[in-house]
């Protein structure tokens, strides 16, 4: 691509600066996030959105509370259907398990439907190192695979690219004639992918939700690539986080409804592919082998700490689309598989190698738009606050922050110190402001981060309390005098 | 979420939680708050021991540093309510009201006695517009504003306290005000406390988007309920040389905002035309 690819391992500061300075990225984000957020609002107000969110939350809380039992039930039902269940404690366990399954079945080529869980554990790289060809088949994922980039959004992986850039990749990689027509671009991709589907030995997908009572793994797609991945190859492997399950078929449709409306603003997706197990005698299609890998990778620890609420997440991406921070910097600046508010919350707990993961809880103005959009009513701002507390308690806060907060707490801890600080501040700031015509245009040290782009007013020459005292002179008041220590 | 105190009879006396930013930076907002309350028959008490509620420390993860300030705040205000010396606490800020009535519950989680006192106090603590509209039942305070006015919904006010209808109702009743809608009125201005420094670039980008939306609304002033967001928005508008200024709603409701004549269309917009008085000439209202 003409624009440089963002390097996720760079320091947080650099990632953010690169993103803010990337005009194309910001145009792409502007075009998409607002539209997706608007579609969600329309779809959620077309039904009783509040009720739906309440029901989803209740159901997910039930799941989290009964996770061990439900997981065992899922294992039983999948096994009864003829599938194989594997437990993966860490990301490397998923890599090892899938490579083993593939080797045993003599797999040369793998087709994949979009899956964040496999991104999380870097499964593609592991399979490629083991000598297999891996092809992403979701259009967005296919594009970024060709471009050599990680996804930058939970449901819209290529949201960071404008159509102009996508066309460029296709011209370069697939010999597409120059065009910006999405129809043409899609048909070129379809032609290329069809061949891959027909010659693949193994299909891999994530799982939007698995139904414990029936052992059914469900994937929600709009392109049909999920169904081709799950039915055409000989072997089908599902990789799912342990929280992605629902107790009953009824619950599955509750989650499905909330997911579609929140993710893309659709009433329902174009495809909902449900796999119960391998091909049975008499079935006309379906895989010969069916494997489900249940991934922990830090999720159990989240439950043990106070971040278990984040396991209610449906991975709908609504919180990304409404996040004013995500809208400015996009997903790659977070440096993690998971970006946006939910990414900032789970990245420190999920076992991912993220450079400057400590900075992510601070990548939020705590405006609360994410919580308002979340179909599972996850209190993301509260968890960001608690994660900040953890960063400080673990001694990882910058020295300047620590010193200034200690000084702040000390100054505000007594009326005398507070008033003295106010007097001093008023004098100093008015001198500064006087030099630049009323407003402060320059502040020293870290405060320059404010004044490099924004003015700051001087403190008042006479504070409210001084004016109040004068006003009350001669008046009797219970607030003044009596409360003095 | 705390349940708000219900009043059998109209409250007669309140304690003003002026907030440190209003105290030090915008005394005129504090005075306007007092004026509004007194005008509606409510006596105002100012506990002079008050400093800061501790939000900057809490918000940036320094809970250990925030706790003494939280306990201090509770010690100052809670007895006034408990002993019925005042009927309520009123603050001209959605954010500081959120801190004391919601976040203290989180901050003081392991101190049950203080936590309970904070909950009791929180139920009796009201943001100014909420107090005027919901408790006093006032929407028309007799204010006048000759110009175009728009409203920015501050995040804590809107999404933590759920206050939106109240300030809008108060502005609706301002005589002469031409109320205009603003795109993204409920989107964050990018302030976010220390976020504005620690993530200065992102914060500025968010603020610039807000400033653009303000310019597009063609308003003479943007009313809002938090001076922190007001500082951020004005910092950008002033740097960009825009004519419009953000003003606290109490200033609008007490006729503190001057609107100068709009420039002729081909004229370059002179700076600070619609500024509140102090922003323009630093005159302090006594
Ligand atoms: S946190 Fe909520 S809004 Fe964000 S992806 Fe998860 S379910 Fe969707």
PDB file of C-alpha atoms in Angstrom, chain B:
ATOM      1  CA  UNK B   1     -26.731   4.549  41.445  1.00  0.00           C
ATOM      2  CA  UNK B   2     -28.037   6.584  44.317  1.00  0.00           C
ATOM      3  CA  UNK B   3     -31.689   7.355  44.754  1.00  0.00           C
ATOM      4  CA  UNK B   4     -32.284  11.043  44.933  1.00  0.00           C
ATOM      5  CA  UNK B   5     -33.699  12.598  48.046  1.00  0.00           C
ATOM      6  CA  UNK B   6     -37.386  13.473  47.856  1.00  0.00           C
ATOM      7  CA  UNK B   7     -38.630  16.717  49.401  1.00  0.00           C
ATOM      8  CA  UNK B   8     -41.967  16.992  51.233  1.00  0.00           C
ATOM      9  CA  UNK B   9     -41.730  20.749  51.306  1.00  0.00           C
ATOM     10  CA  UNK B  10     -39.641  23.035  49.102  1.00  0.00           C
ATOM     11  CA  UNK B  11     -36.021  23.139  50.277  1.00  0.00           C
ATOM     12  CA  UNK B  12     -35.177  26.409  51.962  1.00  0.00           C
ATOM     13  CA  UNK B  13     -31.463  26.201  52.443  1.00  0.00           C
ATOM     14  CA  UNK B  14     -28.682  24.523  50.477  1.00  0.00           C
ATOM     15  CA  UNK B  15     -24.936  24.173  50.801  1.00  0.00           C
ATOM     16  CA  UNK B  16     -23.022  25.263  47.733  1.00  0.00           C
ATOM     17  CA  UNK B  17     -20.365  22.851  46.504  1.00  0.00           C
ATOM     18  CA  UNK B  18     -18.760  25.420  44.251  1.00  0.00           C
ATOM     19  CA  UNK B  19     -16.027  23.078  42.900  1.00  0.00           C
ATOM     20  CA  UNK B  20     -12.379  24.073  42.857  1.00  0.00           C
ATOM     21  CA  UNK B  21     -12.347  25.052  39.192  1.00  0.00           C
ATOM     22  CA  UNK B  22     -15.238  27.471  39.585  1.00  0.00           C
ATOM     23  CA  UNK B  23     -13.734  28.827  42.773  1.00  0.00           C
ATOM     24  CA  UNK B  24     -10.336  29.544  41.249  1.00  0.00           C
ATOM     25  CA  UNK B  25     -11.046  30.070  37.567  1.00  0.00           C
ATOM     26  CA  UNK B  26     -14.637  31.160  37.170  1.00  0.00           C
ATOM     27  CA  UNK B  27     -15.964  32.862  40.312  1.00  0.00           C
ATOM     28  CA  UNK B  28     -18.632  34.507  38.154  1.00  0.00           C
ATOM     29  CA  UNK B  29     -20.174  31.056  37.588  1.00  0.00           C
ATOM     30  CA  UNK B  30     -20.328  30.544  41.336  1.00  0.00           C
ATOM     31  CA  UNK B  31     -21.930  33.939  41.813  1.00  0.00           C
ATOM     32  CA  UNK B  32     -24.432  33.206  39.073  1.00  0.00           C
ATOM     33  CA  UNK B  33     -25.308  29.942  40.805  1.00  0.00           C
ATOM     34  CA  UNK B  34     -25.898  31.744  44.089  1.00  0.00           C
ATOM     35  CA  UNK B  35     -28.006  34.360  42.336  1.00  0.00           C
ATOM     36  CA  UNK B  36     -30.195  31.726  40.692  1.00  0.00           C
ATOM     37  CA  UNK B  37     -30.769  29.869  43.918  1.00  0.00           C
ATOM     38  CA  UNK B  38     -31.473  32.961  45.993  1.00  0.00           C
ATOM     39  CA  UNK B  39     -33.805  34.338  43.357  1.00  0.00           C
ATOM     40  CA  UNK B  40     -35.964  31.270  43.902  1.00  0.00           C
ATOM     41  CA  UNK B  41     -36.100  31.651  47.627  1.00  0.00           C
ATOM     42  CA  UNK B  42     -33.295  29.282  48.555  1.00  0.00           C
ATOM     43  CA  UNK B  43     -30.746  30.420  51.079  1.00  0.00           C
ATOM     44  CA  UNK B  44     -27.183  29.526  50.153  1.00  0.00           C
ATOM     45  CA  UNK B  45     -24.533  28.435  52.596  1.00  0.00           C
ATOM     46  CA  UNK B  46     -20.891  28.178  51.574  1.00  0.00           C
ATOM     47  CA  UNK B  47     -18.814  25.765  53.669  1.00  0.00           C
ATOM     48  CA  UNK B  48     -15.473  27.468  53.334  1.00  0.00           C
ATOM     49  CA  UNK B  49     -13.500  24.353  54.277  1.00  0.00           C
ATOM     50  CA  UNK B  50     -14.246  22.765  50.895  1.00  0.00           C
ATOM     51  CA  UNK B  51     -11.428  22.325  48.401  1.00  0.00           C
ATOM     52  CA  UNK B  52     -11.441  19.687  45.646  1.00  0.00           C
ATOM     53  CA  UNK B  53     -13.451  16.467  45.536  1.00  0.00           C
ATOM     54  CA  UNK B  54     -10.405  14.489  44.388  1.00  0.00           C
ATOM     55  CA  UNK B  55     -11.582  13.662  40.907  1.00  0.00           C
ATOM     56  CA  UNK B  56      -8.281  14.404  39.094  1.00  0.00           C
ATOM     57  CA  UNK B  57      -6.461  11.852  41.254  1.00  0.00           C
ATOM     58  CA  UNK B  58      -9.250   9.260  41.134  1.00  0.00           C
ATOM     59  CA  UNK B  59      -9.655   9.612  37.404  1.00  0.00           C
ATOM     60  CA  UNK B  60      -5.977   8.974  36.732  1.00  0.00           C
ATOM     61  CA  UNK B  61      -5.725   5.923  38.966  1.00  0.00           C
ATOM     62  CA  UNK B  62      -4.329   7.554  42.109  1.00  0.00           C
ATOM     63  CA  UNK B  63      -7.062   6.311  44.399  1.00  0.00           C
ATOM     64  CA  UNK B  64      -4.793   6.349  47.438  1.00  0.00           C
ATOM     65  CA  UNK B  65      -4.281  10.087  46.872  1.00  0.00           C
ATOM     66  CA  UNK B  66      -7.973  10.675  46.173  1.00  0.00           C
ATOM     67  CA  UNK B  67      -9.315   8.946  49.294  1.00  0.00           C
ATOM     68  CA  UNK B  68      -8.297  11.552  51.902  1.00  0.00           C
ATOM     69  CA  UNK B  69      -9.981  14.209  49.755  1.00  0.00           C
ATOM     70  CA  UNK B  70     -13.132  12.109  49.495  1.00  0.00           C
ATOM     71  CA  UNK B  71     -13.274  11.543  53.244  1.00  0.00           C
ATOM     72  CA  UNK B  72     -12.630  15.227  53.782  1.00  0.00           C
ATOM     73  CA  UNK B  73     -15.469  16.157  51.450  1.00  0.00           C
ATOM     74  CA  UNK B  74     -17.839  13.807  53.249  1.00  0.00           C
ATOM     75  CA  UNK B  75     -16.759  15.177  56.625  1.00  0.00           C
ATOM     76  CA  UNK B  76     -17.530  18.728  55.499  1.00  0.00           C
ATOM     77  CA  UNK B  77     -20.849  18.273  53.750  1.00  0.00           C
ATOM     78  CA  UNK B  78     -22.480  15.179  55.217  1.00  0.00           C
ATOM     79  CA  UNK B  79     -23.050  16.557  58.758  1.00  0.00           C
ATOM     80  CA  UNK B  80     -24.727  19.646  57.284  1.00  0.00           C
ATOM     81  CA  UNK B  81     -27.309  17.421  55.593  1.00  0.00           C
ATOM     82  CA  UNK B  82     -27.483  14.842  58.378  1.00  0.00           C
ATOM     83  CA  UNK B  83     -28.111  17.502  61.022  1.00  0.00           C
ATOM     84  CA  UNK B  84     -30.622  19.208  58.743  1.00  0.00           C
ATOM     85  CA  UNK B  85     -28.670  22.470  58.675  1.00  0.00           C
ATOM     86  CA  UNK B  86     -29.206  22.351  54.931  1.00  0.00           C
ATOM     87  CA  UNK B  87     -31.764  20.498  52.837  1.00  0.00           C
ATOM     88  CA  UNK B  88     -29.423  19.694  49.965  1.00  0.00           C
ATOM     89  CA  UNK B  89     -26.033  20.274  48.388  1.00  0.00           C
ATOM     90  CA  UNK B  90     -25.944  21.950  44.980  1.00  0.00           C
ATOM     91  CA  UNK B  91     -23.026  22.084  42.530  1.00  0.00           C
ATOM     92  CA  UNK B  92     -22.720  23.900  39.192  1.00  0.00           C
ATOM     93  CA  UNK B  93     -21.038  20.848  37.696  1.00  0.00           C
ATOM     94  CA  UNK B  94     -22.183  17.494  36.341  1.00  0.00           C
ATOM     95  CA  UNK B  95     -18.736  16.018  36.651  1.00  0.00           C
ATOM     96  CA  UNK B  96     -18.066  16.912  40.294  1.00  0.00           C
ATOM     97  CA  UNK B  97     -21.598  15.832  41.206  1.00  0.00           C
ATOM     98  CA  UNK B  98     -20.866  12.486  39.547  1.00  0.00           C
ATOM     99  CA  UNK B  99     -17.621  12.145  41.445  1.00  0.00           C
ATOM    100  CA  UNK B 100     -19.148  12.741  44.854  1.00  0.00           C
ATOM    101  CA  UNK B 101     -22.467  10.979  44.373  1.00  0.00           C
ATOM    102  CA  UNK B 102     -21.386   8.012  42.196  1.00  0.00           C
ATOM    103  CA  UNK B 103     -17.643   7.463  42.131  1.00  0.00           C
ATOM    104  CA  UNK B 104     -17.177   7.834  45.894  1.00  0.00           C
ATOM    105  CA  UNK B 105     -19.059   4.531  46.128  1.00  0.00           C
ATOM    106  CA  UNK B 106     -16.289   2.874  44.137  1.00  0.00           C
ATOM    107  CA  UNK B 107     -13.455   4.802  45.728  1.00  0.00           C
ATOM    108  CA  UNK B 108     -14.609   4.117  49.300  1.00  0.00           C
ATOM    109  CA  UNK B 109     -15.608   0.514  48.635  1.00  0.00           C
ATOM    110  CA  UNK B 110     -13.533  -0.800  51.509  1.00  0.00           C
ATOM    111  CA  UNK B 111     -14.572   1.839  54.017  1.00  0.00           C
ATOM    112  CA  UNK B 112     -18.197   0.945  54.778  1.00  0.00           C
ATOM    113  CA  UNK B 113     -18.818   3.783  57.242  1.00  0.00           C
ATOM    114  CA  UNK B 114     -17.604   6.499  54.896  1.00  0.00           C
ATOM    115  CA  UNK B 115     -19.219   4.790  51.974  1.00  0.00           C
ATOM    116  CA  UNK B 116     -22.614   4.823  53.669  1.00  0.00           C
ATOM    117  CA  UNK B 117     -22.215   8.481  54.618  1.00  0.00           C
ATOM    118  CA  UNK B 118     -21.171   9.266  51.040  1.00  0.00           C
ATOM    119  CA  UNK B 119     -24.283   7.499  49.731  1.00  0.00           C
ATOM    120  CA  UNK B 120     -26.483   9.485  52.090  1.00  0.00           C
ATOM    121  CA  UNK B 121     -24.790  12.699  51.003  1.00  0.00           C
ATOM    122  CA  UNK B 122     -24.887  11.706  47.337  1.00  0.00           C
ATOM    123  CA  UNK B 123     -28.656  11.304  47.467  1.00  0.00           C
ATOM    124  CA  UNK B 124     -28.944  14.902  48.638  1.00  0.00           C
ATOM    125  CA  UNK B 125     -26.410  16.324  46.175  1.00  0.00           C
ATOM    126  CA  UNK B 126     -27.810  17.898  43.034  1.00  0.00           C
ATOM    127  CA  UNK B 127     -26.361  19.351  39.900  1.00  0.00           C
ATOM    128  CA  UNK B 128     -27.605  22.932  39.465  1.00  0.00           C
ATOM    129  CA  UNK B 129     -30.004  22.476  36.535  1.00  0.00           C
ATOM    130  CA  UNK B 130     -31.366  19.282  38.048  1.00  0.00           C
ATOM    131  CA  UNK B 131     -32.044  21.159  41.276  1.00  0.00           C
ATOM    132  CA  UNK B 132     -33.729  24.084  39.536  1.00  0.00           C
ATOM    133  CA  UNK B 133     -35.966  21.984  37.299  1.00  0.00           C
ATOM    134  CA  UNK B 134     -36.628  18.782  39.227  1.00  0.00           C
ATOM    135  CA  UNK B 135     -36.587  20.030  42.798  1.00  0.00           C
ATOM    136  CA  UNK B 136     -37.680  23.661  42.570  1.00  0.00           C
ATOM    137  CA  UNK B 137     -39.881  23.070  39.526  1.00  0.00           C
ATOM    138  CA  UNK B 138     -38.541  26.130  37.709  1.00  0.00           C
ATOM    139  CA  UNK B 139     -37.798  26.318  34.012  1.00  0.00           C
ATOM    140  CA  UNK B 140     -38.266  30.010  33.242  1.00  0.00           C
ATOM    141  CA  UNK B 141     -35.813  31.995  35.341  1.00  0.00           C
ATOM    142  CA  UNK B 142     -36.552  35.224  33.505  1.00  0.00           C
ATOM    143  CA  UNK B 143     -33.330  35.324  31.505  1.00  0.00           C
ATOM    144  CA  UNK B 144     -32.793  37.026  28.190  1.00  0.00           C
ATOM    145  CA  UNK B 145     -30.261  36.304  25.459  1.00  0.00           C
ATOM    146  CA  UNK B 146     -30.261  38.078  22.122  1.00  0.00           C
ATOM    147  CA  UNK B 147     -28.504  35.769  19.775  1.00  0.00           C
ATOM    148  CA  UNK B 148     -28.030  32.216  18.564  1.00  0.00           C
ATOM    149  CA  UNK B 149     -27.445  29.730  21.299  1.00  0.00           C
ATOM    150  CA  UNK B 150     -26.589  26.055  21.162  1.00  0.00           C
ATOM    151  CA  UNK B 151     -26.090  23.389  23.830  1.00  0.00           C
ATOM    152  CA  UNK B 152     -23.258  20.952  24.429  1.00  0.00           C
ATOM    153  CA  UNK B 153     -24.145  17.948  26.609  1.00  0.00           C
ATOM    154  CA  UNK B 154     -21.213  17.197  28.903  1.00  0.00           C
ATOM    155  CA  UNK B 155     -20.457  13.477  29.241  1.00  0.00           C
ATOM    156  CA  UNK B 156     -20.738  12.895  32.975  1.00  0.00           C
ATOM    157  CA  UNK B 157     -23.853  15.024  33.174  1.00  0.00           C
ATOM    158  CA  UNK B 158     -25.534  13.180  30.328  1.00  0.00           C
ATOM    159  CA  UNK B 159     -24.348   9.610  30.721  1.00  0.00           C
ATOM    160  CA  UNK B 160     -23.580   9.237  34.417  1.00  0.00           C
ATOM    161  CA  UNK B 161     -26.294  11.457  35.872  1.00  0.00           C
ATOM    162  CA  UNK B 162     -28.778  11.186  33.000  1.00  0.00           C
ATOM    163  CA  UNK B 163     -29.382  14.932  33.007  1.00  0.00           C
ATOM    164  CA  UNK B 164     -30.305  16.399  29.632  1.00  0.00           C
ATOM    165  CA  UNK B 165     -33.926  17.490  29.630  1.00  0.00           C
ATOM    166  CA  UNK B 166     -33.327  19.919  32.522  1.00  0.00           C
ATOM    167  CA  UNK B 167     -30.692  22.225  31.012  1.00  0.00           C
ATOM    168  CA  UNK B 168     -32.504  22.120  27.681  1.00  0.00           C
ATOM    169  CA  UNK B 169     -35.769  23.153  29.343  1.00  0.00           C
ATOM    170  CA  UNK B 170     -34.038  26.054  31.075  1.00  0.00           C
ATOM    171  CA  UNK B 171     -32.495  27.238  27.811  1.00  0.00           C
ATOM    172  CA  UNK B 172     -35.794  26.805  25.981  1.00  0.00           C
ATOM    173  CA  UNK B 173     -37.331  29.352  28.309  1.00  0.00           C
ATOM    174  CA  UNK B 174     -34.670  32.012  27.769  1.00  0.00           C
ATOM    175  CA  UNK B 175     -36.341  34.953  26.084  1.00  0.00           C
ATOM    176  CA  UNK B 176     -34.892  36.065  22.780  1.00  0.00           C
ATOM    177  CA  UNK B 177     -32.576  33.091  22.453  1.00  0.00           C
ATOM    178  CA  UNK B 178     -32.503  31.551  19.016  1.00  0.00           C
ATOM    179  CA  UNK B 179     -31.753  27.935  19.933  1.00  0.00           C
ATOM    180  CA  UNK B 180     -29.923  26.032  17.226  1.00  0.00           C
ATOM    181  CA  UNK B 181     -29.055  22.359  17.096  1.00  0.00           C
ATOM    182  CA  UNK B 182     -25.449  21.243  16.866  1.00  0.00           C
ATOM    183  CA  UNK B 183     -24.184  18.095  15.159  1.00  0.00           C
ATOM    184  CA  UNK B 184     -22.676  15.737  17.707  1.00  0.00           C
ATOM    185  CA  UNK B 185     -23.934  17.818  20.637  1.00  0.00           C
ATOM    186  CA  UNK B 186     -23.630  14.767  22.896  1.00  0.00           C
ATOM    187  CA  UNK B 187     -20.142  13.784  21.741  1.00  0.00           C
ATOM    188  CA  UNK B 188     -17.212  14.240  24.079  1.00  0.00           C
ATOM    189  CA  UNK B 189     -15.215  17.462  23.644  1.00  0.00           C
ATOM    190  CA  UNK B 190     -12.013  15.571  24.447  1.00  0.00           C
ATOM    191  CA  UNK B 191     -11.315  17.044  27.861  1.00  0.00           C
ATOM    192  CA  UNK B 192     -11.371  13.972  30.108  1.00  0.00           C
ATOM    193  CA  UNK B 193      -9.241  15.431  32.918  1.00  0.00           C
ATOM    194  CA  UNK B 194      -5.620  14.356  32.708  1.00  0.00           C
ATOM    195  CA  UNK B 195      -6.508  12.712  29.385  1.00  0.00           C
ATOM    196  CA  UNK B 196      -6.168  16.178  27.838  1.00  0.00           C
ATOM    197  CA  UNK B 197      -2.489  16.177  28.830  1.00  0.00           C
ATOM    198  CA  UNK B 198      -1.540  12.504  28.725  1.00  0.00           C
ATOM    199  CA  UNK B 199      -3.214  12.018  25.367  1.00  0.00           C
ATOM    200  CA  UNK B 200      -2.933  15.613  24.199  1.00  0.00           C
ATOM    201  CA  UNK B 201      -2.999  14.733  20.506  1.00  0.00           C
ATOM    202  CA  UNK B 202      -6.159  12.640  20.629  1.00  0.00           C
ATOM    203  CA  UNK B 203      -7.798  15.109  22.996  1.00  0.00           C
ATOM    204  CA  UNK B 204      -7.047  17.970  20.618  1.00  0.00           C
ATOM    205  CA  UNK B 205      -8.377  16.041  17.626  1.00  0.00           C
ATOM    206  CA  UNK B 206     -11.631  15.426  19.502  1.00  0.00           C
ATOM    207  CA  UNK B 207     -11.812  19.067  20.515  1.00  0.00           C
ATOM    208  CA  UNK B 208     -11.187  20.257  16.986  1.00  0.00           C
ATOM    209  CA  UNK B 209     -14.065  18.126  15.774  1.00  0.00           C
ATOM    210  CA  UNK B 210     -16.232  19.759  18.437  1.00  0.00           C
ATOM    211  CA  UNK B 211     -15.009  23.223  17.418  1.00  0.00           C
ATOM    212  CA  UNK B 212     -15.901  22.450  13.793  1.00  0.00           C
ATOM    213  CA  UNK B 213     -19.390  21.400  14.786  1.00  0.00           C
ATOM    214  CA  UNK B 214     -19.765  24.565  16.814  1.00  0.00           C
ATOM    215  CA  UNK B 215     -18.669  26.673  13.848  1.00  0.00           C
ATOM    216  CA  UNK B 216     -21.143  24.839  11.622  1.00  0.00           C
ATOM    217  CA  UNK B 217     -23.972  25.544  14.057  1.00  0.00           C
ATOM    218  CA  UNK B 218     -23.205  29.262  13.623  1.00  0.00           C
ATOM    219  CA  UNK B 219     -24.092  29.884  17.259  1.00  0.00           C
ATOM    220  CA  UNK B 220     -22.990  32.970  19.153  1.00  0.00           C
ATOM    221  CA  UNK B 221     -22.463  30.937  22.301  1.00  0.00           C
ATOM    222  CA  UNK B 222     -22.476  27.303  23.431  1.00  0.00           C
ATOM    223  CA  UNK B 223     -24.098  26.752  26.788  1.00  0.00           C
ATOM    224  CA  UNK B 224     -22.967  23.838  28.947  1.00  0.00           C
ATOM    225  CA  UNK B 225     -23.001  22.676  32.553  1.00  0.00           C
ATOM    226  CA  UNK B 226     -19.326  22.002  33.323  1.00  0.00           C
ATOM    227  CA  UNK B 227     -16.533  24.533  33.409  1.00  0.00           C
ATOM    228  CA  UNK B 228     -13.946  21.840  32.735  1.00  0.00           C
ATOM    229  CA  UNK B 229     -15.371  21.111  29.286  1.00  0.00           C
ATOM    230  CA  UNK B 230     -15.925  24.856  28.887  1.00  0.00           C
ATOM    231  CA  UNK B 231     -12.211  25.462  29.469  1.00  0.00           C
ATOM    232  CA  UNK B 232     -11.300  22.876  26.867  1.00  0.00           C
ATOM    233  CA  UNK B 233     -13.738  24.071  24.234  1.00  0.00           C
ATOM    234  CA  UNK B 234     -12.810  27.708  24.774  1.00  0.00           C
ATOM    235  CA  UNK B 235      -9.139  26.824  24.673  1.00  0.00           C
ATOM    236  CA  UNK B 236      -9.685  25.543  21.144  1.00  0.00           C
ATOM    237  CA  UNK B 237     -12.110  28.223  19.977  1.00  0.00           C
ATOM    238  CA  UNK B 238      -9.787  30.934  21.235  1.00  0.00           C
ATOM    239  CA  UNK B 239      -6.727  29.340  19.625  1.00  0.00           C
ATOM    240  CA  UNK B 240      -8.594  28.990  16.353  1.00  0.00           C
ATOM    241  CA  UNK B 241      -9.763  32.596  16.502  1.00  0.00           C
ATOM    242  CA  UNK B 242     -13.432  31.646  16.425  1.00  0.00           C
ATOM    243  CA  UNK B 243     -16.031  34.195  17.450  1.00  0.00           C
ATOM    244  CA  UNK B 244     -18.206  31.824  19.440  1.00  0.00           C
ATOM    245  CA  UNK B 245     -17.472  30.986  23.089  1.00  0.00           C
ATOM    246  CA  UNK B 246     -18.616  28.297  25.486  1.00  0.00           C
ATOM    247  CA  UNK B 247     -20.400  29.656  28.529  1.00  0.00           C
ATOM    248  CA  UNK B 248     -21.734  28.043  31.676  1.00  0.00           C
ATOM    249  CA  UNK B 249     -25.502  27.762  31.700  1.00  0.00           C
ATOM    250  CA  UNK B 250     -25.682  29.750  34.954  1.00  0.00           C
ATOM    251  CA  UNK B 251     -24.085  32.664  33.133  1.00  0.00           C
ATOM    252  CA  UNK B 252     -26.743  32.515  30.433  1.00  0.00           C
ATOM    253  CA  UNK B 253     -29.504  32.255  33.013  1.00  0.00           C
ATOM    254  CA  UNK B 254     -28.254  35.360  34.858  1.00  0.00           C
ATOM    255  CA  UNK B 255     -27.730  37.451  31.718  1.00  0.00           C
ATOM    256  CA  UNK B 256     -23.983  37.451  32.138  1.00  0.00           C
ATOM    257  CA  UNK B 257     -23.247  36.767  28.504  1.00  0.00           C
ATOM    258  CA  UNK B 258     -22.868  39.686  26.110  1.00  0.00           C
ATOM    259  CA  UNK B 259     -23.481  39.049  22.466  1.00  0.00           C
ATOM    260  CA  UNK B 260     -21.871  41.590  20.223  1.00  0.00           C
ATOM    261  CA  UNK B 261     -23.158  42.357  16.735  1.00  0.00           C
ATOM    262  CA  UNK B 262     -22.387  39.614  14.225  1.00  0.00           C
ATOM    263  CA  UNK B 263     -19.766  40.593  11.695  1.00  0.00           C
ATOM    264  CA  UNK B 264     -20.917  41.429   8.192  1.00  0.00           C
ATOM    265  CA  UNK B 265     -20.474  38.357   6.057  1.00  0.00           C
ATOM    266  CA  UNK B 266     -17.332  39.561   4.293  1.00  0.00           C
ATOM    267  CA  UNK B 267     -15.683  40.808   7.462  1.00  0.00           C
ATOM    268  CA  UNK B 268     -13.125  38.699   9.253  1.00  0.00           C
ATOM    269  CA  UNK B 269     -14.661  37.478  12.496  1.00  0.00           C
ATOM    270  CA  UNK B 270     -13.190  39.513  15.345  1.00  0.00           C
ATOM    271  CA  UNK B 271     -12.074  37.437  18.270  1.00  0.00           C
ATOM    272  CA  UNK B 272     -14.156  36.871  21.392  1.00  0.00           C
ATOM    273  CA  UNK B 273     -17.301  38.723  20.350  1.00  0.00           C
ATOM    274  CA  UNK B 274     -19.672  36.521  22.270  1.00  0.00           C
ATOM    275  CA  UNK B 275     -17.386  35.918  25.189  1.00  0.00           C
ATOM    276  CA  UNK B 276     -18.619  36.017  28.739  1.00  0.00           C
ATOM    277  CA  UNK B 277     -17.508  39.207  30.361  1.00  0.00           C
ATOM    278  CA  UNK B 278     -14.474  37.989  32.189  1.00  0.00           C
ATOM    279  CA  UNK B 279     -13.104  36.212  29.190  1.00  0.00           C
ATOM    280  CA  UNK B 280     -13.199  39.461  27.320  1.00  0.00           C
ATOM    281  CA  UNK B 281     -11.911  42.064  29.720  1.00  0.00           C
ATOM    282  CA  UNK B 282     -11.156  40.241  32.921  1.00  0.00           C
ATOM    283  CA  UNK B 283     -13.609  42.395  34.845  1.00  0.00           C
ATOM    284  CA  UNK B 284     -14.647  40.621  37.994  1.00  0.00           C
ATOM    285  CA  UNK B 285     -18.279  40.686  38.910  1.00  0.00           C
ATOM    286  CA  UNK B 286     -18.577  41.606  42.576  1.00  0.00           C
TER     287      UNK B 286
END
